[in-house]
Short mmCIF file of C-alpha atoms in Angstrom, two decimals:
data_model
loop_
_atom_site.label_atom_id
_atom_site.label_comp_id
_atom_site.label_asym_id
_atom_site.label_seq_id
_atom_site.Cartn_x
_atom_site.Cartn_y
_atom_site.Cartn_z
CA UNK Z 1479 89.89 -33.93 81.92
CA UNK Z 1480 86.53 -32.79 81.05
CA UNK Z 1481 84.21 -33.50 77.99
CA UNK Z 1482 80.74 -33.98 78.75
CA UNK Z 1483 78.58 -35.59 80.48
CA UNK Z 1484 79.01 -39.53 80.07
CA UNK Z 1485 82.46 -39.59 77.72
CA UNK Z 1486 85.63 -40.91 79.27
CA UNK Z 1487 89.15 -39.22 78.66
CA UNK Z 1488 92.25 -41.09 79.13
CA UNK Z 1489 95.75 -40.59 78.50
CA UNK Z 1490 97.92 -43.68 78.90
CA UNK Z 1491 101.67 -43.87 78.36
CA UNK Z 1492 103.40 -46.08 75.67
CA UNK Z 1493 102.47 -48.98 77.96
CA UNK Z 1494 98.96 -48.85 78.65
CA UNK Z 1495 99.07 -47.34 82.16
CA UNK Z 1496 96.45 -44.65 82.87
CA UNK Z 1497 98.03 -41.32 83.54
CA UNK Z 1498 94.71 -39.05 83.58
CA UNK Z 1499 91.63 -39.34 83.14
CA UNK Z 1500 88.11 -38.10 83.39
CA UNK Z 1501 86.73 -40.70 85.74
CA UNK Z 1502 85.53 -39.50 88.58
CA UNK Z 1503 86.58 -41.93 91.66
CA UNK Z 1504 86.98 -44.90 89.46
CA UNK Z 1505 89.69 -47.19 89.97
CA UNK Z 1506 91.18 -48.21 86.42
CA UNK Z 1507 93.88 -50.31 87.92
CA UNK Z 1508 94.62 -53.37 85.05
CA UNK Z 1509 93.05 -50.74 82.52
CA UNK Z 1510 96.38 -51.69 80.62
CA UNK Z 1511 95.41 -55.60 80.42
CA UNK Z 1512 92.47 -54.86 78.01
CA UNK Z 1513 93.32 -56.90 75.22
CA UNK Z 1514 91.38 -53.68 73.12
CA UNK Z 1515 93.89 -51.54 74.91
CA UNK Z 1516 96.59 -53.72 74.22
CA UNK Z 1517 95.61 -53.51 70.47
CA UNK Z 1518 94.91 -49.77 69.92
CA UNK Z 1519 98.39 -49.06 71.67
CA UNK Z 1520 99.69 -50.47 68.72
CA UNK Z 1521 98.68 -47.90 66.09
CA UNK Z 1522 98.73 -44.78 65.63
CA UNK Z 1523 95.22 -43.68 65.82
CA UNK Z 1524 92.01 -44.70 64.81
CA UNK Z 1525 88.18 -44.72 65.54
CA UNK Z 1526 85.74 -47.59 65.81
CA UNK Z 1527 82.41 -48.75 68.00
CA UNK Z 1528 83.07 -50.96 70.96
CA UNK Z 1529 80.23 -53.40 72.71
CA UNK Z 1530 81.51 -53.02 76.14
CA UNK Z 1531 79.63 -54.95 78.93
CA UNK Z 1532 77.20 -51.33 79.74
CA UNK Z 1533 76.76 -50.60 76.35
CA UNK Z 1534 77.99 -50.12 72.81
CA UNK Z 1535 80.73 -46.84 72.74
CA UNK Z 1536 82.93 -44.95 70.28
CA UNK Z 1537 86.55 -45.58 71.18
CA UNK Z 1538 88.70 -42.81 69.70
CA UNK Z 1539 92.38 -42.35 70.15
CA UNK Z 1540 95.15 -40.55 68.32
CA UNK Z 1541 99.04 -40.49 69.52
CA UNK Z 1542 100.76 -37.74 70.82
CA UNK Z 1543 103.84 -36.99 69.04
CA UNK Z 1544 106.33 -35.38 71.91
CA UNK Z 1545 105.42 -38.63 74.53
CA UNK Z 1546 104.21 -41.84 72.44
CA UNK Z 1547 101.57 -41.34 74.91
CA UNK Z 1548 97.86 -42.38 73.90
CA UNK Z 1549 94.95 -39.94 74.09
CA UNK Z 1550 91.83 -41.66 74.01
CA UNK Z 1551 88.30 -40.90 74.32
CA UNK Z 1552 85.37 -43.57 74.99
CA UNK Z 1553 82.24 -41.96 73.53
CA UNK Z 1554 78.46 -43.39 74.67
CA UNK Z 1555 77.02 -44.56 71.38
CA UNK Z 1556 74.06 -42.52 72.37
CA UNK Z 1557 75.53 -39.50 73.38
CA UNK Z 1558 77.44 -38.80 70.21
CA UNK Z 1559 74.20 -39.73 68.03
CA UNK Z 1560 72.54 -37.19 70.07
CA UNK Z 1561 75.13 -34.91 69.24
CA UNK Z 1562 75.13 -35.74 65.33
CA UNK Z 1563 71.40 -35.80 65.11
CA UNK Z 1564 71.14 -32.49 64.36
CA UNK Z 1565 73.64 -31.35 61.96
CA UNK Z 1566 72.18 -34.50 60.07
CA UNK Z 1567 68.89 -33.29 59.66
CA UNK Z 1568 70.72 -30.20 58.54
CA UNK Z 1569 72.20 -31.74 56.09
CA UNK Z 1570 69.50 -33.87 54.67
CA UNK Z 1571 67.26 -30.21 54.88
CA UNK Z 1572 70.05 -28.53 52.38
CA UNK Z 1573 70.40 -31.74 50.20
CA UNK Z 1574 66.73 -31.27 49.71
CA UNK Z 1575 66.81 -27.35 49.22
CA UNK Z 1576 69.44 -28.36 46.68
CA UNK Z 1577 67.91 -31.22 44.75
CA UNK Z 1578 64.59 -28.74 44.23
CA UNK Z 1579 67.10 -26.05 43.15
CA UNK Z 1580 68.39 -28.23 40.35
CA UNK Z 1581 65.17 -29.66 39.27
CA UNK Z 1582 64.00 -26.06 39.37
CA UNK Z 1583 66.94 -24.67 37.29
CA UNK Z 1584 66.60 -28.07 35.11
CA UNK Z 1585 63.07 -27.27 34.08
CA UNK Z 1586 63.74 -23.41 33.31
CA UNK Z 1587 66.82 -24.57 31.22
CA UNK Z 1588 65.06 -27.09 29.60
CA UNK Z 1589 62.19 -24.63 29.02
CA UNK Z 1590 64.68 -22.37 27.12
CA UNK Z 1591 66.79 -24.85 25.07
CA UNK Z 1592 64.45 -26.91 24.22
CA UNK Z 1593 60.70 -26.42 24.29
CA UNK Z 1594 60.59 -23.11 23.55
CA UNK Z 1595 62.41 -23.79 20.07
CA UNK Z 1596 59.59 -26.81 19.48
CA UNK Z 1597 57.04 -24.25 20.28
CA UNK Z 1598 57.99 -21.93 17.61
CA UNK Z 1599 58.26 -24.49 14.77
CA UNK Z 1600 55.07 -25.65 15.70
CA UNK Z 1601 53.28 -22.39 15.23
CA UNK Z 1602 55.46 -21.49 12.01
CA UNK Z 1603 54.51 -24.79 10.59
CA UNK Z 1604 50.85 -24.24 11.64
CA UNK Z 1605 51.31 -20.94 9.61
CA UNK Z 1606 52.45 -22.85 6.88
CA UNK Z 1607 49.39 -25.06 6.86
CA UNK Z 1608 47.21 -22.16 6.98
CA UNK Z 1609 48.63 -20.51 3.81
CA UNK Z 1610 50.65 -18.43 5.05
CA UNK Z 1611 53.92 -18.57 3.01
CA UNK Z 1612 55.04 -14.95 3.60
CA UNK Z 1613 56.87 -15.70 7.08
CA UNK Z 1614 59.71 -16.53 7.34
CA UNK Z 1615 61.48 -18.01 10.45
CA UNK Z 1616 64.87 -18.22 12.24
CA UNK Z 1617 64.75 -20.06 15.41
CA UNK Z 1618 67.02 -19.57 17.72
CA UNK Z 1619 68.69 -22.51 19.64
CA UNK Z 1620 70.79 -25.59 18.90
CA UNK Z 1621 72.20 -26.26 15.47
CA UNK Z 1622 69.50 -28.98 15.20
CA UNK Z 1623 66.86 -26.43 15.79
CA UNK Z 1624 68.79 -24.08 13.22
CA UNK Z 1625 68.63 -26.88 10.85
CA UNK Z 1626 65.00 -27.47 10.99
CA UNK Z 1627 63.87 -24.00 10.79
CA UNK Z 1628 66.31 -23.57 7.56
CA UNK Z 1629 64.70 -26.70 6.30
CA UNK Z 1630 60.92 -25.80 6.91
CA UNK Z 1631 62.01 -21.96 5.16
CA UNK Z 1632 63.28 -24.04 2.41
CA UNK Z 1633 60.01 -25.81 2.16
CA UNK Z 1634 57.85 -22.67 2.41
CA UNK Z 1635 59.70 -20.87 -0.13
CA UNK Z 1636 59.46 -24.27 -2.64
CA UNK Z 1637 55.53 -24.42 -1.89
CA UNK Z 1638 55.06 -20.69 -2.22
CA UNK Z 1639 57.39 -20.59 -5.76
CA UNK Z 1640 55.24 -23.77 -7.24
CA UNK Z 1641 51.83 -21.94 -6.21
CA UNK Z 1642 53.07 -18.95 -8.25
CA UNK Z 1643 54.13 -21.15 -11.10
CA UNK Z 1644 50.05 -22.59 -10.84
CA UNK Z 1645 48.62 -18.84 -11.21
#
């Protein structure tokens, strides 16, 4: 049994005994007496990092359903971060890709539905103020947009009747 360099395989039967493992010339005679062993024999399977008397490891095991019998795997701390390290800073690279994605899709959207529409009024009430009452303007966008650009049409048309009215 085989997994890389450091890890420990075991398979132990519904008692605790070592069957097989990975250890090369190691004597795991009383391996069963572990109170830890003792304790993960118990369930079914589970995961969880072990301060041993070398150094903090992953203990892994699962059950094997034909036997009862316990497959577990004692992972170096260090080996397995080693291991992760990279498909974290994978991860963390496409969470940033991602993030600048949305706030780049965010602004453009924004840009569209919002300050585009504010744009327009602005320049058809700057019309407005420069006496031009001929224009007329439909802005397209949100209903509140709509409703502002109906109002300031209203508005134009009311200024540019009253003018004639003066002449």
């Amino acid at each position: 049994l085989a997994m890389g360099e450091n890890v420990e395989i075991f398979i132990l039967n519904y008692n605790g005994e070592v069957l097989a493992h990975s250890g090369r010339n190691k004597d795991y005679t009383g391996f069963a007496a572990n109170d830890w062993v003792q304790e993960l024999l118990k369930q079914r399977e589970g995961a969880y990092l072990r301060d041993f008397d070398h150094g903090k490891e992953y203990v892994c095991y699962t059950t094997i359903e034909n036997t009862g019998w316990k497959l577990l795997a004692l992972i170096p701390r260090g080996h397995l971060e080693a291991k992760i390290a990279p498909i974290r800073s994978q991860t963390v690279g496409i969470g940033l890709v991602a993030a600048l994605l949305a706030v780049f899709l965010g602004v453009i959207l924004s840009n569209r539905q919002l300050i585009n529409p504010i744009l327009q009024l602005i320049g058809y009430a700057g019309a407005i103020r420069k006496g031009n009452l001929d224009q007329s303007m439909i802005v397209k966008g949100s209903a509140e947009f709509q409703n502002l650009s109906a109002s300031i049409n209203e508005m134009r048309l009311s200024i540019r009747e009253k003018i004639i009215k003066l002449k």
